[in-house]
CSV table of N, CA and C in Angstrom, one decimal:
chain,number,residue,atom,x,y,z
A,6,MET,N,1.8,31.7,-15.7
A,6,MET,CA,2.2,30.8,-14.6
A,6,MET,C,1.0,30.7,-13.6
A,7,GLY,N,0.8,29.5,-13.1
A,7,GLY,CA,-0.2,29.3,-12.1
A,7,GLY,C,0.0,30.0,-10.8
A,8,ARG,N,-1.0,30.2,-10.0
A,8,ARG,CA,-0.9,30.8,-8.7
A,8,ARG,C,-0.5,29.8,-7.7
A,9,ARG,N,0.4,30.1,-6.9
A,9,ARG,CA,0.9,29.2,-5.8
A,9,ARG,C,-0.1,29.3,-4.6
A,10,LEU,N,-0.4,28.1,-4.1
A,10,LEU,CA,-1.3,28.0,-3.0
A,10,LEU,C,-0.5,28.0,-1.7
A,11,ARG,N,-0.9,28.7,-0.7
A,11,ARG,CA,-0.3,28.7,0.6
A,11,ARG,C,-1.0,27.7,1.4
A,12,HIS,N,-0.2,26.9,2.1
A,12,HIS,CA,-0.8,25.9,3.0
A,12,HIS,C,-0.8,26.5,4.4
A,13,ARG,N,-2.0,26.3,5.0
A,13,ARG,CA,-2.1,26.7,6.4
A,13,ARG,C,-1.4,25.7,7.3
A,14,ARG,N,-0.7,26.2,8.3
A,14,ARG,CA,-0.1,25.4,9.3
A,14,ARG,C,-1.0,25.1,10.4
A,15,ARG,N,-1.1,23.9,10.9
A,15,ARG,CA,-1.9,23.6,12.0
A,15,ARG,C,-1.3,24.2,13.3
A,16,SER,N,-2.1,24.7,14.2
A,16,SER,CA,-1.5,25.1,15.5
A,16,SER,C,-1.1,23.9,16.3
A,17,ARG,N,-1.8,22.8,16.2
A,17,ARG,CA,-1.5,21.6,16.9
A,17,ARG,C,-1.8,20.4,16.0
A,18,PRO,N,-1.0,19.4,16.1
A,18,PRO,CA,-1.2,18.2,15.3
A,18,PRO,C,-2.5,17.5,15.7
A,19,ILE,N,-3.2,16.9,14.8
A,19,ILE,CA,-4.4,16.1,15.1
A,19,ILE,C,-4.0,14.9,15.9
A,20,TYR,N,-3.0,14.2,15.6
A,20,TYR,CA,-2.5,13.1,16.3
A,20,TYR,C,-1.0,13.0,16.2
A,21,ASP,N,-0.3,12.3,17.0
A,21,ASP,CA,1.1,12.3,17.1
A,21,ASP,C,1.8,11.4,16.1
A,22,GLY,N,1.1,10.8,15.2
A,22,GLY,CA,1.7,10.0,14.2
A,22,GLY,C,1.8,8.5,14.5
A,23,ASN,N,1.5,8.2,15.8
A,23,ASN,CA,1.6,6.8,16.2
A,23,ASN,C,0.2,6.2,16.2
A,24,VAL,N,-0.6,6.5,15.2
A,24,VAL,CA,-2.0,6.0,15.1
A,24,VAL,C,-2.0,5.0,13.9
A,25,ALA,N,-2.6,3.9,14.1
A,25,ALA,CA,-2.8,2.9,13.0
A,25,ALA,C,-3.8,3.4,12.0
A,26,PHE,N,-3.6,3.1,10.8
A,26,PHE,CA,-4.5,3.5,9.7
A,26,PHE,C,-6.0,3.3,10.1
A,27,VAL,N,-6.3,2.1,10.7
A,27,VAL,CA,-7.7,1.8,11.0
A,27,VAL,C,-8.3,2.7,12.1
A,28,ASP,N,-7.4,3.4,12.8
A,28,ASP,CA,-7.9,4.3,13.9
A,28,ASP,C,-8.0,5.8,13.5
A,29,VAL,N,-7.5,6.1,12.3
A,29,VAL,CA,-7.5,7.5,11.9
A,29,VAL,C,-8.9,8.1,11.9
A,30,LEU,N,-9.9,7.4,11.4
A,30,LEU,CA,-11.2,7.9,11.4
A,30,LEU,C,-11.7,8.2,12.8
A,31,ALA,N,-11.4,7.3,13.8
A,31,ALA,CA,-11.8,7.5,15.2
A,31,ALA,C,-11.1,8.7,15.8
A,32,VAL,N,-9.9,8.9,15.5
A,32,VAL,CA,-9.1,10.0,16.0
A,32,VAL,C,-9.7,11.3,15.5
A,33,HIS,N,-10.0,11.4,14.2
A,33,HIS,CA,-10.7,12.6,13.6
A,33,HIS,C,-12.0,12.8,14.2
A,34,ALA,N,-12.8,11.8,14.5
A,34,ALA,CA,-14.1,11.9,15.1
A,34,ALA,C,-14.0,12.4,16.5
A,35,ALA,N,-12.9,12.1,17.2
A,35,ALA,CA,-12.8,12.5,18.6
A,35,ALA,C,-12.2,14.0,18.6
A,36,THR,N,-11.4,14.4,17.7
A,36,THR,CA,-10.8,15.7,17.7
A,36,THR,C,-11.5,16.8,16.9
A,37,THR,N,-12.1,16.4,15.8
A,37,THR,CA,-12.9,17.3,15.0
A,37,THR,C,-14.2,16.7,14.6
A,38,PRO,N,-15.1,16.5,15.5
A,38,PRO,CA,-16.3,15.7,15.2
A,38,PRO,C,-17.2,16.3,14.2
A,39,HIS,N,-17.3,17.6,14.1
A,39,HIS,CA,-18.3,18.3,13.2
A,39,HIS,C,-17.7,18.8,11.9
A,40,LYS,N,-16.4,18.5,11.7
A,40,LYS,CA,-15.8,18.9,10.5
A,40,LYS,C,-16.2,17.9,9.3
A,41,ALA,N,-16.4,18.5,8.1
A,41,ALA,CA,-16.8,17.7,7.0
A,41,ALA,C,-15.8,16.6,6.7
A,42,ALA,N,-16.2,15.4,6.6
A,42,ALA,CA,-15.4,14.3,6.3
A,42,ALA,C,-15.5,13.8,4.8
A,43,VAL,N,-16.8,13.8,4.4
A,43,VAL,CA,-17.1,13.4,3.0
A,43,VAL,C,-18.2,14.3,2.5
A,44,ILE,N,-17.9,14.8,1.3
A,44,ILE,CA,-18.9,15.6,0.6
A,44,ILE,C,-19.3,14.9,-0.7
A,45,GLU,N,-20.6,14.6,-0.8
A,45,GLU,CA,-21.1,13.8,-2.0
A,45,GLU,C,-22.3,14.6,-2.5
A,46,GLY,N,-22.1,15.3,-3.6
A,46,GLY,CA,-23.2,16.1,-4.2
A,46,GLY,C,-23.5,17.2,-3.2
A,47,ASN,N,-24.8,17.3,-2.8
A,47,ASN,CA,-25.2,18.3,-1.9
A,47,ASN,C,-25.2,17.8,-0.4
A,48,SER,N,-24.8,16.6,-0.2
A,48,SER,CA,-24.8,16.0,1.1
A,48,SER,C,-23.4,16.0,1.7
A,49,THR,N,-23.3,16.4,3.0
A,49,THR,CA,-22.1,16.4,3.7
A,49,THR,C,-22.2,15.6,5.0
A,50,THR,N,-21.2,14.7,5.2
A,50,THR,CA,-21.1,13.9,6.4
A,50,THR,C,-19.9,14.3,7.2
A,51,ASP,N,-20.2,14.5,8.5
A,51,ASP,CA,-19.1,14.9,9.4
A,51,ASP,C,-18.4,13.6,9.9
A,52,PHE,N,-17.2,13.9,10.5
A,52,PHE,CA,-16.4,12.7,11.0
A,52,PHE,C,-17.1,11.9,12.1
A,53,GLU,N,-17.9,12.6,13.0
A,53,GLU,CA,-18.6,11.9,14.0
A,53,GLU,C,-19.6,10.9,13.5
A,54,SER,N,-20.4,11.4,12.5
A,54,SER,CA,-21.4,10.6,11.9
A,54,SER,C,-20.8,9.4,11.1
A,55,LEU,N,-19.7,9.8,10.4
A,55,LEU,CA,-19.1,8.8,9.5
A,55,LEU,C,-18.5,7.6,10.4
A,56,ASN,N,-17.8,8.0,11.5
A,56,ASN,CA,-17.3,7.0,12.4
A,56,ASN,C,-18.4,6.2,13.1
A,57,ARG,N,-19.5,6.8,13.5
A,57,ARG,CA,-20.6,6.1,14.1
A,57,ARG,C,-21.2,5.0,13.1
A,58,ARG,N,-21.3,5.5,11.8
A,58,ARG,CA,-21.9,4.6,10.8
A,58,ARG,C,-20.9,3.5,10.4
A,59,ALA,N,-19.6,3.8,10.4
A,59,ALA,CA,-18.6,2.8,10.1
A,59,ALA,C,-18.6,1.7,11.2
A,60,ASN,N,-18.7,2.2,12.5
A,60,ASN,CA,-18.8,1.2,13.6
A,60,ASN,C,-20.0,0.4,13.5
A,61,LYS,N,-21.1,1.0,13.1
A,61,LYS,CA,-22.4,0.2,13.0
A,61,LYS,C,-22.2,-0.9,11.9
A,62,ALA,N,-21.5,-0.5,10.8
A,62,ALA,CA,-21.3,-1.5,9.7
A,62,ALA,C,-20.4,-2.7,10.3
A,63,ALA,N,-19.4,-2.3,11.1
A,63,ALA,CA,-18.5,-3.3,11.6
A,63,ALA,C,-19.2,-4.2,12.6
A,64,ASN,N,-20.1,-3.7,13.4
A,64,ASN,CA,-20.9,-4.5,14.3
A,64,ASN,C,-21.9,-5.4,13.5
A,65,VAL,N,-22.4,-5.0,12.4
A,65,VAL,CA,-23.3,-5.8,11.6
A,65,VAL,C,-22.5,-7.0,11.1
A,66,LEU,N,-21.3,-6.7,10.5
A,66,LEU,CA,-20.5,-7.7,10.0
A,66,LEU,C,-20.1,-8.7,11.1
A,67,ALA,N,-19.7,-8.2,12.2
A,67,ALA,CA,-19.4,-9.1,13.3
A,67,ALA,C,-20.6,-10.0,13.7
A,68,GLY,N,-21.8,-9.4,13.7
A,68,GLY,CA,-23.0,-10.2,14.0
A,68,GLY,C,-23.3,-11.3,13.0
A,69,LEU,N,-22.8,-11.1,11.8
A,69,LEU,CA,-23.0,-12.1,10.8
A,69,LEU,C,-21.9,-13.2,10.8
A,70,GLY,N,-21.0,-13.0,11.8
A,70,GLY,CA,-20.0,-14.1,11.9
A,70,GLY,C,-18.6,-13.7,11.4
A,71,CYS,N,-18.4,-12.5,10.9
A,71,CYS,CA,-17.1,-12.1,10.4
A,71,CYS,C,-16.2,-11.9,11.6
A,72,ASP,N,-14.9,-12.3,11.5
A,72,ASP,CA,-14.0,-12.2,12.6
A,72,ASP,C,-12.7,-11.6,12.1
A,73,VAL,N,-11.8,-11.3,13.0
A,73,VAL,CA,-10.5,-10.7,12.7
A,73,VAL,C,-9.8,-11.6,11.7
A,74,HIS,N,-9.2,-11.1,10.6
A,74,HIS,CA,-8.5,-11.7,9.6
A,74,HIS,C,-9.3,-12.5,8.6
A,75,ASP,N,-10.6,-12.5,8.7
A,75,ASP,CA,-11.5,-13.1,7.7
A,75,ASP,C,-11.4,-12.3,6.5
A,76,ARG,N,-11.7,-12.9,5.4
A,76,ARG,CA,-11.7,-12.2,4.1
A,76,ARG,C,-13.2,-11.9,3.7
A,77,VAL,N,-13.4,-10.7,3.3
A,77,VAL,CA,-14.7,-10.3,3.0
A,77,VAL,C,-14.7,-9.6,1.6
A,78,ALA,N,-15.5,-10.2,0.7
A,78,ALA,CA,-15.6,-9.6,-0.6
A,78,ALA,C,-16.7,-8.5,-0.6
A,79,SER,N,-16.5,-7.4,-1.2
A,79,SER,CA,-17.5,-6.4,-1.3
A,79,SER,C,-17.4,-5.6,-2.6
A,80,MET,N,-18.5,-5.1,-3.0
A,80,MET,CA,-18.6,-4.3,-4.2
A,80,MET,C,-19.6,-3.2,-4.0
A,81,TRP,N,-19.1,-2.0,-4.2
A,81,TRP,CA,-20.0,-0.8,-4.0
A,81,TRP,C,-19.5,0.3,-4.9
A,82,PHE,N,-20.4,1.3,-5.1
A,82,PHE,CA,-20.0,2.5,-5.9
A,82,PHE,C,-19.2,3.4,-5.0
A,83,ASN,N,-18.5,4.3,-5.7
A,83,ASN,CA,-17.7,5.3,-5.0
A,83,ASN,C,-18.7,6.3,-4.3
A,84,SER,N,-19.0,6.1,-3.1
A,84,SER,CA,-20.0,6.8,-2.4
A,84,SER,C,-19.7,6.9,-0.9
A,85,THR,N,-20.5,7.7,-0.2
A,85,THR,CA,-20.3,7.7,1.3
A,85,THR,C,-20.6,6.4,1.9
A,86,THR,N,-21.6,5.6,1.4
A,86,THR,CA,-21.9,4.3,1.9
A,86,THR,C,-20.7,3.4,1.7
A,87,GLY,N,-20.1,3.4,0.6
A,87,GLY,CA,-18.9,2.6,0.3
A,87,GLY,C,-17.7,3.0,1.3
A,88,PHE,N,-17.6,4.2,1.5
A,88,PHE,CA,-16.5,4.7,2.5
A,88,PHE,C,-16.8,4.1,3.9
A,89,GLU,N,-18.1,4.2,4.3
A,89,GLU,CA,-18.5,3.7,5.6
A,89,GLU,C,-18.2,2.2,5.7
A,90,LEU,N,-18.6,1.4,4.7
A,90,LEU,CA,-18.4,0.0,4.7
A,90,LEU,C,-16.9,-0.4,4.7
A,91,SER,N,-16.1,0.4,3.9
A,91,SER,CA,-14.6,0.1,3.8
A,91,SER,C,-14.0,0.3,5.2
A,92,HIS,N,-14.4,1.3,5.9
A,92,HIS,CA,-13.9,1.6,7.2
A,92,HIS,C,-14.5,0.7,8.3
A,93,GLY,N,-15.6,0.1,8.0
A,93,GLY,CA,-16.2,-0.9,8.9
A,93,GLY,C,-15.6,-2.3,8.8
A,94,LEU,N,-14.9,-2.5,7.7
A,94,LEU,CA,-14.2,-3.8,7.5
A,94,LEU,C,-12.9,-3.7,8.3
């Protein structure tokens, strides 16, 4: 029979549950900025860097004329860059 894993309980919640999905990355960046968010091979990206780069992607898209509720087609590999772009949309 397999070993049962114990889950650590958090001493405090990261957020109260009233956070929109699009803001979860920003909340993590504010509360745990140096915690690993994405591990890809030997590269680790923390929440602060990931949030900053996702915001940069959002600003580039806005500069290209993308607006709220616009449809954007994208295609990328399963990677840190793809994660940044998806959160920038």
